[in-house]
Backbone as JSON, one array per atom type, in Angstrom:
{
  "sequence": "XXXXXXXXXXXXXXXXXXXXXXXXXXXXXXXXXXXXXXXXXXXXXXXXXXXXXXXXXXXXXXXXXXXXXXXXXXXXXXXXXXXXXXXXXXXXXXXXXXXXXXXXXXXXXXXXXXXXXXXXXXXXXXXXXXXXXXXXXXXXXXXXXXXXXXXXXXXXXXXXXXXXXXXXXXXXXXXXXXXXXXXXXXXXXXXXXXXXXXXXXXXXXXXXXXXXXXXXXXXXXXXXXXXXXXXXXXXXXXXXXXXXXX",
  "N": [[8.02, 0.46, -21.51], [6.08, 0.82, -23.46], [4.8, -1.63, -23.43], [3.6, -1.55, -20.91], [1.69, 0.47, -21.28], [0.11, -0.81, -23.17], [-0.91, -2.95, -21.65], [-2.39, -1.55, -19.69], [-4.25, -0.26, -21.35], [-5.65, -2.49, -22.45], [-6.73, -3.48, -20.07], [-8.49, -1.42, -19.38], [-10.32, -1.64, -21.47], [-11.38, -4.19, -20.94], [-12.54, -3.6, -18.48], [-14.6, -1.8, -19.25], [-16.14, -3.52, -20.82], [-17.03, -5.28, -18.9], [-18.87, -3.73, -17.63], [-17.99, -1.59, -16.17], [-16.69, 1.67, -15.15], [-14.83, 4.72, -15.6], [-15.2, 6.55, -13.64], [-14.96, 5.8, -10.85], [-12.25, 6.2, -10.36], [-11.98, 8.81, -9.6], [-12.58, 8.9, -6.93], [-10.62, 7.5, -5.73], [-8.19, 6.9, -3.31], [-4.83, 7.4, -3.25], [-1.84, 6.83, -1.77], [1.34, 8.32, -1.15], [2.01, 8.94, -3.8], [3.93, 10.53, -4.95], [6.29, 9.2, -4.36], [6.13, 7.01, -6.07], [6.32, 8.33, -8.56], [8.92, 9.34, -8.32], [10.35, 6.93, -8.24], [9.85, 5.92, -10.84], [11.07, 7.94, -12.32], [13.75, 7.61, -11.57], [14.21, 5.18, -12.78], [14.4, 5.9, -15.47], [16.72, 7.48, -15.35], [18.67, 5.61, -14.67], [18.88, 4.17, -16.99], [20.09, 5.82, -18.78], [22.73, 6.67, -21.02], [24.93, 8.16, -20.23], [25.7, 7.7, -17.62], [27.64, 6.15, -15.06], [28.22, 2.59, -14.85], [28.13, 1.21, -12.34], [27.05, 3.2, -10.7], [24.65, 3.57, -12.06], [23.47, 1.1, -11.59], [23.07, 1.2, -8.82], [21.24, 3.33, -8.68], [19.15, 2.14, -10.07], [18.42, -0.04, -8.41], [17.62, 1.44, -6.19], [15.4, 2.74, -7.29], [13.61, 0.63, -7.67], [13.26, -0.03, -5.02], [11.84, 2.22, -4.07], [9.47, 1.92, -5.53], [8.53, -0.48, -4.49], [8.05, 0.32, -1.85], [6.0, 2.17, -2.31], [3.98, 0.44, -3.28], [3.64, -1.13, -1.0], [2.65, 0.67, 0.93], [0.18, 1.2, -0.18], [-1.2, -1.2, 0.15], [-3.78, -2.05, 0.57], [-5.18, -1.84, -1.75], [-6.69, -3.58, -4.55], [-5.04, -6.54, -5.71], [-2.54, -5.62, -5.06], [-0.6, -7.1, -3.82], [0.34, -8.74, -5.84], [1.66, -6.9, -7.45], [3.7, -6.07, -5.67], [5.04, -8.53, -5.35], [6.01, -9.01, -7.95], [7.76, -6.81, -8.28], [9.62, -7.31, -6.22], [10.74, -9.76, -7.02], [12.03, -8.96, -9.38], [13.88, -7.06, -8.4], [15.41, -8.72, -6.84], [16.71, -10.46, -8.67], [18.12, -8.57, -10.2], [19.75, -7.36, -8.25], [21.36, -9.5, -7.36], [22.72, -10.36, -9.65], [23.89, -8.1, -10.65], [22.42, -6.67, -12.51], [19.78, -7.22, -14.92], [19.62, -10.41, -16.23], [19.38, -11.42, -19.62], [17.79, -13.62, -21.78], [19.12, -15.21, -24.66], [17.62, -16.7, -26.47], [15.06, -15.74, -25.93], [15.34, -13.17, -26.87], [15.59, -13.66, -29.61], [13.03, -14.65, -30.12], [11.54, -12.37, -29.71], [12.39, -10.9, -31.82], [14.6, -9.28, -31.63], [17.98, -8.08, -31.46], [21.12, -9.07, -29.94], [23.19, -7.3, -29.81], [23.54, -4.91, -28.35], [23.78, -5.87, -25.8], [26.05, -7.27, -25.49], [29.18, -8.05, -23.92], [29.71, -5.99, -21.16], [27.16, -5.06, -21.17], [24.24, -3.14, -20.29], [23.3, -0.82, -17.63], [21.03, -1.97, -16.61], [20.41, -4.34, -18.06], [21.94, -7.35, -19.24], [23.47, -9.81, -21.33], [22.49, -13.11, -20.75], [24.52, -15.37, -18.95], [26.73, -18.15, -18.01], [27.52, -17.56, -15.43], [25.47, -16.3, -14.11], [22.85, -16.06, -11.63], [19.71, -17.37, -10.43], [18.46, -17.57, -12.91], [15.98, -18.47, -14.11], [14.25, -16.48, -13.29], [14.94, -14.29, -14.72], [14.92, -12.19, -17.69], [13.32, -14.04, -19.63], [11.16, -14.53, -21.18], [9.94, -14.17, -24.27], [8.2, -11.91, -26.32], [6.67, -11.88, -29.34], [6.69, -9.85, -32.4], [3.9, -7.66, -33.04], [4.66, -6.44, -30.64], [7.22, -7.14, -29.55], [8.98, -7.59, -27.22], [10.91, -8.44, -24.29], [10.4, -10.07, -21.34], [10.23, -10.73, -17.76], [9.38, -13.21, -15.21], [8.71, -11.78, -12.96], [7.89, -9.4, -14.18], [5.55, -10.31, -15.42], [3.9, -10.85, -13.18], [3.8, -8.26, -12.16], [2.6, -6.69, -14.26], [0.22, -8.11, -14.51], [-0.91, -7.64, -11.97], [-1.3, -4.85, -12.12], [-3.17, -4.73, -14.21], [-5.39, -6.14, -13.09], [-5.89, -4.45, -10.95], [-6.76, -2.08, -12.26], [-9.13, -2.98, -13.52], [-10.69, -3.8, -11.31], [-11.01, -1.4, -9.92], [-12.47, 0.07, -11.78], [-14.83, -1.35, -11.7], [-15.75, -0.63, -9.27], [-14.86, -1.96, -6.99], [-12.72, -1.5, -5.36], [-12.53, -1.03, -2.68], [-11.67, 0.57, 0.44], [-8.97, 2.58, 0.62], [-7.46, 3.33, 3.09], [-5.06, 4.65, 5.21], [-3.64, 3.42, 8.28], [-3.5, 5.11, 11.52], [-0.55, 7.06, 12.3], [2.19, 5.57, 14.03], [4.36, 6.65, 15.36], [4.05, 9.46, 15.38], [1.43, 10.42, 16.76], [-0.33, 12.52, 16.6], [-0.61, 13.29, 13.99], [-2.64, 13.79, 11.21], [-3.52, 12.22, 8.29], [-4.07, 13.51, 5.01], [-6.18, 12.31, 3.81], [-7.73, 11.37, 5.84], [-10.68, 11.61, 7.78], [-11.89, 14.38, 9.81], [-12.9, 13.58, 12.24], [-11.66, 11.22, 12.88], [-10.09, 9.03, 15.17], [-6.88, 9.48, 16.78], [-5.23, 7.34, 17.58], [-5.14, 3.79, 18.38], [-5.55, 3.44, 21.1], [-6.95, 5.75, 21.83], [-9.2, 5.32, 20.3], [-10.27, 3.02, 21.49], [-10.77, 4.06, 24.04], [-12.7, 5.93, 23.47], [-14.77, 4.33, 22.62], [-15.35, 2.77, 24.85], [-17.64, 2.27, 27.57], [-18.58, 4.75, 30.05], [-17.23, 4.44, 33.29], [-18.36, 4.11, 36.67], [-16.57, 3.93, 38.69], [-13.66, 5.16, 40.34], [-10.41, 5.55, 38.81], [-7.42, 3.67, 39.57], [-5.04, 5.32, 41.63], [-5.89, 7.81, 40.86], [-7.35, 11.08, 41.51], [-9.29, 11.31, 44.47], [-12.77, 10.86, 44.31], [-15.38, 13.14, 44.96], [-17.98, 12.45, 47.09], [-21.42, 12.75, 47.3], [-23.55, 13.3, 49.97], [-26.3, 11.35, 50.55], [-29.63, 12.23, 51.0], [-31.55, 10.95, 53.5], [-34.79, 9.83, 54.3], [-36.33, 11.09, 57.21], [-37.16, 9.3, 60.21], [-40.47, 8.88, 61.39], [-41.73, 10.32, 64.45], [-42.53, 8.41, 67.43], [-45.86, 7.78, 68.23], [-47.56, 9.18, 71.07], [-49.69, 9.03, 74.1], [-52.97, 10.4, 73.84], [-53.27, 13.8, 74.3], [-51.08, 14.0, 75.84], [-50.63, 13.77, 78.72], [-50.35, 12.12, 81.9], [-52.53, 9.89, 83.61], [-54.01, 10.38, 86.83], [-54.89, 9.88, 90.21]],
  "CA": [[6.96, 1.43, -21.26], [5.01, 0.56, -24.42], [4.06, -2.79, -22.96], [2.77, -1.11, -19.79], [0.53, 1.18, -21.84], [-0.76, -1.81, -23.8], [-1.59, -3.67, -20.58], [-3.4, -0.66, -19.1], [-5.31, -0.07, -22.34], [-6.47, -3.7, -22.49], [-7.48, -3.55, -18.82], [-9.6, -0.46, -19.47], [-11.32, -2.22, -22.37], [-12.06, -5.25, -20.19], [-13.39, -2.96, -17.48], [-15.81, -1.29, -19.89], [-16.96, -4.65, -21.25], [-17.63, -5.83, -17.69], [-19.86, -2.8, -17.1], [-17.36, -0.62, -15.28], [-16.57, 3.06, -15.56], [-13.63, 5.4, -15.1], [-15.57, 7.49, -12.59], [-14.42, 5.45, -9.53], [-10.89, 6.69, -10.16], [-12.04, 10.13, -8.97], [-12.69, 8.73, -5.48], [-9.56, 6.6, -5.28], [-7.13, 7.5, -2.49], [-3.52, 6.8, -3.49], [-0.88, 7.44, -0.87], [2.75, 8.35, -1.56], [2.14, 8.89, -5.25], [5.19, 11.16, -5.32], [7.34, 8.18, -4.3], [6.05, 6.25, -7.32], [6.88, 9.14, -9.64], [10.37, 9.38, -8.15], [10.89, 5.63, -8.66], [9.83, 5.83, -12.3], [12.08, 8.86, -12.85], [15.06, 6.99, -11.38], [14.35, 4.14, -13.8], [14.91, 6.54, -16.68], [18.1, 7.93, -15.13], [19.57, 4.45, -14.66], [19.04, 3.67, -18.35], [20.79, 6.8, -19.62], [24.06, 6.2, -21.42], [26.0, 8.98, -19.69], [25.93, 7.41, -16.22], [28.5, 5.01, -14.81], [27.45, 1.36, -14.68], [27.89, 0.93, -10.92], [26.11, 4.21, -10.22], [23.35, 3.28, -12.66], [22.89, -0.05, -10.9], [22.59, 1.67, -7.52], [20.02, 4.11, -8.92], [18.11, 1.2, -10.47], [17.95, -0.75, -7.21], [16.87, 2.41, -5.4], [14.09, 3.0, -7.91], [12.73, -0.5, -7.34], [12.92, 0.09, -3.61], [10.77, 3.21, -3.94], [8.23, 1.37, -6.06], [8.05, -1.46, -3.52], [7.49, 1.08, -0.74], [4.71, 2.71, -2.76], [3.0, -0.64, -3.31], [3.38, -1.59, 0.36], [1.8, 1.64, 1.6], [-1.15, 1.06, -0.75], [-1.45, -2.64, 0.1], [-5.21, -2.33, 0.63], [-5.75, -1.85, -3.09], [-6.75, -4.93, -5.12], [-3.89, -7.11, -6.44], [-1.28, -4.95, -4.73], [0.41, -8.11, -3.46], [0.95, -9.18, -7.09], [2.61, -5.85, -7.84], [4.87, -6.16, -4.79], [5.77, -9.76, -5.65], [6.75, -8.81, -9.19], [8.88, -5.88, -8.05], [10.63, -7.96, -5.37], [11.46, -10.74, -7.84], [12.94, -8.25, -10.28], [14.99, -6.46, -7.67], [16.27, -9.81, -6.38], [17.56, -10.9, -9.78], [19.03, -7.48, -10.57], [20.74, -7.16, -7.2], [22.29, -10.63, -7.27], [23.5, -10.5, -10.88], [24.39, -6.83, -11.14], [21.64, -6.32, -13.69], [18.83, -8.25, -15.33], [20.1, -11.26, -17.32], [18.43, -11.56, -20.72], [18.01, -14.85, -22.53], [19.33, -15.01, -26.1], [16.49, -17.28, -27.19], [13.93, -14.82, -25.79], [15.59, -12.05, -27.78], [15.27, -14.11, -30.97], [11.57, -14.72, -30.22], [11.04, -11.0, -29.79], [12.9, -10.29, -33.03], [15.6, -8.28, -31.28], [19.35, -8.55, -31.48], [21.85, -9.01, -28.68], [24.4, -6.5, -29.97], [23.69, -3.93, -27.28], [23.97, -6.53, -24.51], [27.32, -7.98, -25.45], [30.16, -7.5, -22.98], [29.15, -5.6, -19.86], [25.75, -4.73, -21.31], [23.83, -1.85, -19.76], [23.15, -0.83, -16.18], [19.89, -2.8, -16.24], [20.36, -5.62, -18.76], [23.12, -7.95, -19.86], [23.19, -11.11, -21.91], [22.57, -14.17, -19.75], [25.69, -16.21, -19.07], [26.79, -19.24, -17.03], [27.77, -17.06, -14.08], [24.28, -15.66, -13.54], [22.04, -16.82, -10.69], [18.26, -17.18, -10.54], [18.18, -17.29, -14.33], [14.56, -18.58, -14.5], [13.55, -15.24, -12.95], [15.41, -13.22, -15.58], [14.12, -11.9, -18.89], [13.35, -15.29, -20.4], [9.89, -14.65, -21.9], [9.96, -13.31, -25.45], [6.91, -11.59, -26.94], [7.0, -11.54, -30.74], [6.15, -8.64, -33.0], [4.38, -6.27, -33.08], [5.12, -5.93, -29.35], [8.67, -7.27, -29.6], [9.56, -7.3, -25.91], [11.39, -9.56, -23.48], [10.01, -9.78, -19.96], [10.53, -11.75, -16.76], [8.21, -13.65, -14.43], [8.34, -10.64, -12.14], [7.12, -8.48, -15.01], [4.22, -10.89, -15.62], [3.14, -10.58, -11.97], [3.62, -6.82, -12.05], [1.61, -6.24, -15.23], [-1.06, -8.71, -14.15], [-1.46, -6.9, -10.84], [-1.78, -3.54, -12.59], [-4.4, -4.94, -14.99], [-6.47, -6.48, -12.15], [-6.19, -3.24, -10.2], [-7.55, -1.17, -13.09], [-10.46, -3.54, -13.73], [-11.43, -3.78, -10.05], [-11.39, -0.02, -9.62], [-13.55, 0.45, -12.7], [-16.05, -2.03, -11.26], [-16.12, -0.12, -7.96], [-14.54, -2.95, -5.97], [-11.38, -1.22, -4.84], [-12.55, -0.9, -1.23], [-11.22, 1.84, 1.01], [-7.51, 2.58, 0.79], [-7.19, 4.28, 4.18], [-3.89, 4.28, 6.01], [-3.85, 3.49, 9.73], [-2.83, 6.25, 12.14], [0.89, 6.93, 12.49], [2.57, 5.03, 15.32], [5.34, 7.51, 16.03], [3.47, 10.79, 15.53], [0.03, 10.12, 16.91], [-1.17, 13.67, 16.33], [-0.66, 13.62, 12.57], [-3.78, 13.29, 10.47], [-3.3, 12.23, 6.86], [-5.02, 14.39, 4.32], [-7.34, 11.53, 3.42], [-8.47, 10.95, 7.01], [-11.67, 12.61, 8.2], [-11.5, 15.13, 11.0], [-13.32, 12.91, 13.46], [-10.98, 9.94, 13.04], [-9.21, 9.09, 16.33], [-5.46, 9.46, 16.44], [-4.57, 6.08, 17.86], [-6.01, 2.72, 18.82], [-5.9, 3.66, 22.49], [-8.01, 6.74, 21.88], [-10.4, 4.73, 19.74], [-10.85, 2.15, 22.51], [-11.28, 4.88, 25.13], [-13.93, 6.59, 23.02], [-15.83, 3.34, 22.48], [-15.64, 2.14, 26.12], [-18.63, 3.02, 28.37], [-18.04, 5.42, 31.23], [-17.3, 3.63, 34.51], [-18.59, 4.97, 37.84], [-15.53, 3.73, 39.69], [-12.45, 5.96, 40.07], [-9.23, 4.82, 38.38], [-6.39, 3.6, 40.62], [-4.06, 6.4, 41.62], [-6.46, 9.08, 40.47], [-7.84, 11.88, 42.63], [-10.52, 10.76, 45.05], [-13.98, 11.54, 43.87], [-16.23, 13.63, 46.03], [-19.27, 11.78, 47.17], [-22.46, 13.61, 47.83], [-24.36, 12.58, 50.94], [-27.67, 11.16, 50.13], [-30.59, 12.61, 52.04], [-32.44, 9.85, 53.85], [-36.02, 10.32, 54.95], [-36.33, 10.97, 58.66], [-38.19, 8.41, 60.76], [-41.56, 9.59, 62.08], [-41.7, 10.08, 65.9], [-43.54, 7.47, 67.94], [-47.08, 8.46, 68.71], [-47.84, 9.0, 72.51], [-51.12, 9.1, 74.43], [-53.67, 11.64, 73.44], [-53.2, 14.86, 75.33], [-49.7, 14.12, 76.3], [-50.54, 13.79, 80.19], [-50.62, 10.83, 82.54], [-53.72, 9.92, 84.45], [-53.74, 10.22, 88.27], [-56.09, 9.78, 91.05]],
  "C": [[5.78, 1.21, -22.21], [4.16, -0.61, -23.96], [3.15, -2.43, -21.78], [1.52, -0.4, -20.3], [-0.44, 0.21, -22.51], [-1.57, -2.56, -22.75], [-2.7, -2.81, -19.97], [-4.56, -0.44, -20.07], [-6.23, -1.28, -22.44], [-7.31, -3.85, -21.22], [-8.67, -2.6, -18.82], [-10.7, -1.01, -20.36], [-12.09, -3.32, -21.67], [-12.99, -4.67, -19.14], [-14.67, -2.41, -18.06], [-16.73, -2.43, -20.32], [-17.69, -5.26, -20.05], [-18.65, -4.9, -17.04], [-19.29, -1.76, -16.17], [-17.3, 0.77, -15.89], [-15.27, 3.62, -15.0], [-13.94, 6.35, -13.95], [-15.05, 7.09, -11.21], [-12.99, 5.91, -9.29], [-10.88, 8.06, -9.48], [-12.08, 10.03, -7.45], [-11.6, 7.85, -4.91], [-8.5, 7.37, -4.5], [-5.83, 6.74, -2.71], [-2.51, 7.55, -2.64], [0.54, 7.33, -1.46], [2.9, 8.28, -3.08], [3.41, 9.56, -5.73], [6.35, 10.18, -5.27], [7.33, 7.33, -5.56], [6.62, 7.04, -8.49], [8.4, 9.23, -9.55], [11.01, 8.06, -8.58], [10.91, 5.48, -10.16], [10.87, 6.76, -12.93], [13.48, 8.28, -12.7], [15.28, 5.85, -12.37], [14.91, 4.73, -15.09], [16.35, 7.0, -16.54], [19.07, 6.76, -15.22], [19.8, 3.91, -16.07], [19.77, 4.64, -19.27], [22.22, 6.35, -19.86], [25.19, 6.99, -20.78], [26.32, 8.7, -18.24], [26.81, 6.17, -16.08], [27.67, 3.77, -14.51], [27.13, 1.08, -13.21], [26.9, 1.93, -10.33], [24.72, 3.97, -10.79], [22.67, 2.11, -11.99], [22.34, 0.35, -9.53], [21.3, 2.47, -7.67], [18.87, 3.19, -9.28], [17.54, 0.45, -9.27], [17.15, 0.19, -6.31], [15.5, 2.71, -5.97], [13.12, 1.87, -7.62], [12.34, -0.46, -5.87], [11.8, 1.1, -3.37], [9.44, 2.67, -4.44], [7.65, 0.31, -5.11], [7.42, -0.76, -2.31], [6.13, 1.67, -1.1], [3.64, 1.63, -2.77], [2.66, -1.13, -1.91], [2.46, -0.63, 1.11], [0.35, 1.53, 1.1], [-1.57, -0.41, -0.84], [-2.93, -2.98, 0.19], [-5.87, -2.32, -0.75], [-5.74, -3.27, -3.66], [-5.47, -5.29, -5.88], [-2.58, -6.38, -6.15], [-0.19, -5.95, -4.35], [1.07, -8.69, -4.71], [1.98, -8.17, -7.57], [3.87, -5.92, -6.99], [5.7, -7.39, -5.09], [6.6, -9.61, -6.92], [7.94, -7.89, -9.02], [9.99, -6.54, -7.24], [11.41, -9.0, -6.16], [12.44, -10.06, -8.78], [14.13, -7.66, -9.55], [15.94, -7.52, -7.12], [17.23, -10.25, -7.47], [18.56, -9.82, -10.16], [20.11, -7.29, -9.53], [21.78, -8.26, -7.15], [23.23, -10.66, -8.47], [24.08, -9.18, -11.38], [23.69, -6.35, -12.38], [20.72, -7.48, -14.05], [19.41, -9.09, -16.45], [19.01, -11.51, -18.35], [18.79, -12.79, -21.53], [18.15, -14.55, -24.02], [18.18, -15.57, -26.9], [15.25, -16.38, -27.09], [14.11, -13.61, -26.69], [15.25, -12.44, -29.22], [13.76, -14.2, -31.16], [10.97, -13.33, -30.4], [11.51, -10.29, -31.05], [13.92, -9.21, -32.78], [16.99, -8.93, -31.33], [20.01, -8.37, -30.13], [23.08, -8.13, -28.77], [24.6, -5.54, -28.81], [23.95, -4.54, -25.92], [25.27, -7.31, -24.43], [28.3, -7.29, -24.52], [29.5, -7.19, -21.64], [27.67, -5.29, -19.95], [25.44, -3.33, -20.81], [23.69, -1.94, -18.25], [22.01, -1.76, -15.75], [19.93, -4.19, -16.85], [21.77, -6.06, -19.19], [22.74, -9.34, -20.36], [23.44, -12.21, -20.89], [23.77, -15.07, -20.02], [25.71, -17.29, -18.0], [27.03, -18.75, -15.6], [26.58, -16.4, -13.43], [23.53, -16.62, -12.64], [20.57, -16.47, -10.87], [17.85, -16.87, -11.98], [16.72, -17.51, -14.73], [13.75, -17.33, -14.2], [14.0, -14.06, -13.79], [14.45, -12.98, -16.73], [14.22, -13.1, -19.83], [12.08, -15.48, -21.23], [9.91, -13.64, -23.05], [8.56, -13.13, -26.03], [7.19, -11.15, -28.37], [6.38, -10.24, -31.18], [4.63, -8.76, -33.11], [4.84, -5.71, -31.74], [6.64, -5.97, -29.3], [9.36, -6.92, -28.31], [9.99, -8.58, -25.24], [11.12, -9.21, -22.03], [10.37, -10.96, -19.07], [9.24, -12.19, -16.08], [7.76, -12.52, -13.49], [7.53, -9.62, -12.91], [5.7, -8.99, -15.24], [3.35, -10.62, -14.39], [2.82, -9.09, -11.83], [2.52, -6.32, -12.99], [0.24, -6.84, -14.94], [-1.71, -8.01, -12.97], [-2.01, -5.55, -11.24], [-3.09, -3.7, -13.36], [-5.58, -5.26, -14.07], [-6.88, -5.25, -11.35], [-7.08, -2.29, -10.99], [-8.97, -1.68, -13.25], [-11.29, -3.46, -12.45], [-11.86, -2.37, -9.66], [-12.53, 0.43, -10.52], [-14.87, -0.18, -12.3], [-16.49, -1.57, -9.88], [-15.83, -1.08, -6.83], [-13.15, -2.73, -5.39], [-11.36, -1.12, -3.33], [-12.1, 0.48, -0.8], [-9.73, 1.76, 1.29], [-7.14, 3.61, 1.84], [-6.02, 3.78, 5.0], [-4.24, 4.3, 7.49], [-3.14, 4.69, 10.31], [-1.34, 5.98, 12.33], [1.19, 6.44, 13.89], [3.49, 5.98, 16.08], [4.74, 8.88, 16.32], [1.95, 10.65, 15.56], [-0.86, 11.29, 16.52], [-1.31, 14.01, 14.87], [-1.89, 12.99, 11.94], [-3.44, 13.36, 8.98], [-4.37, 13.04, 6.17], [-6.27, 13.64, 3.87], [-8.18, 11.1, 4.61], [-9.49, 12.01, 7.39], [-11.28, 13.23, 9.52], [-11.88, 14.42, 12.27], [-12.66, 11.56, 13.67], [-10.05, 10.01, 14.24], [-7.76, 8.92, 15.93], [-4.87, 8.07, 16.59], [-5.59, 5.05, 18.28], [-6.44, 2.91, 20.26], [-7.03, 4.67, 22.62], [-9.31, 6.18, 21.32], [-11.08, 3.82, 20.76], [-11.45, 2.96, 23.65], [-12.59, 5.57, 24.75], [-15.09, 5.61, 22.94], [-16.23, 2.72, 23.8], [-16.68, 2.95, 26.88], [-18.0, 3.63, 29.59], [-18.25, 4.55, 32.45], [-17.51, 4.53, 35.71], [-17.51, 4.87, 38.89], [-14.31, 4.56, 39.35], [-11.31, 5.05, 39.68], [-8.22, 4.77, 39.49], [-5.38, 4.71, 40.49], [-4.63, 7.74, 41.26], [-6.95, 9.84, 41.69], [-9.13, 11.3, 43.16], [-11.72, 11.58, 44.62], [-14.78, 11.98, 45.1], [-17.59, 12.94, 45.96], [-20.27, 12.71, 47.83], [-23.36, 12.79, 48.74], [-25.78, 12.52, 50.46], [-28.61, 11.52, 51.28], [-31.58, 11.48, 52.28], [-33.68, 10.42, 54.51], [-35.97, 10.08, 56.46], [-37.48, 10.08, 59.12], [-39.24, 9.24, 61.53], [-41.5, 9.3, 63.57], [-42.83, 9.18, 66.33], [-44.71, 8.24, 68.52], [-47.33, 8.15, 70.17], [-49.33, 9.04, 72.79], [-51.71, 10.44, 74.04], [-53.66, 12.62, 74.58], [-51.85, 15.01, 75.93], [-49.56, 14.11, 77.81], [-50.87, 12.4, 80.73], [-51.84, 10.95, 83.45], [-53.38, 9.71, 85.91], [-55.05, 10.14, 89.05], [-56.2, 11.0, 91.92]]
}
């Protein structure tokens, strides 16, 4: 968590140096933010010492799933694909190995000991061993003091995506994070959608298409109004209207 705060703080400083401001955050639309909070809360539960290891692992995988869903829903935000890639890599390694394998050499670089990771380790971390898979994607990057942390390639992508996101928003280049209309419930309007937004693509196409004068097949026959034609003038006869005789 400390490393995340450091990354965000550095991103804010870079944003100010580049001429950005924090004001664009007021206009930022973030969808499913409650899902992100739930995922972060589950991360804390999975790391608590009073929970069973198997249950803690299930909670941990579920928390990553919620965070991936949150990033996918907000995929229009800058660098969201980096955030999703980092989360997916981490959840892959944790799911396959029953926790995140941690390199002993990375721990020494970070100035930390491996006492807490010996044996079964914790619900999230365990000391890397020969039976682990995808070890290059584990916690193999040690950051020395004063940070003193061990991270994975997935963490690098995740933190990099968050930093780029903060800088781009401060520079006003976040674009519009608008969700498309729901496919199953066409009548639902998200709270961020304006009132005049059409419900579905079909309605949008129908509203944009010009009106056609021809009736649709199978529809009720249209009443046609007889057009009044000008009457032909009568042929002119002889003057007086009588025939000449002898």
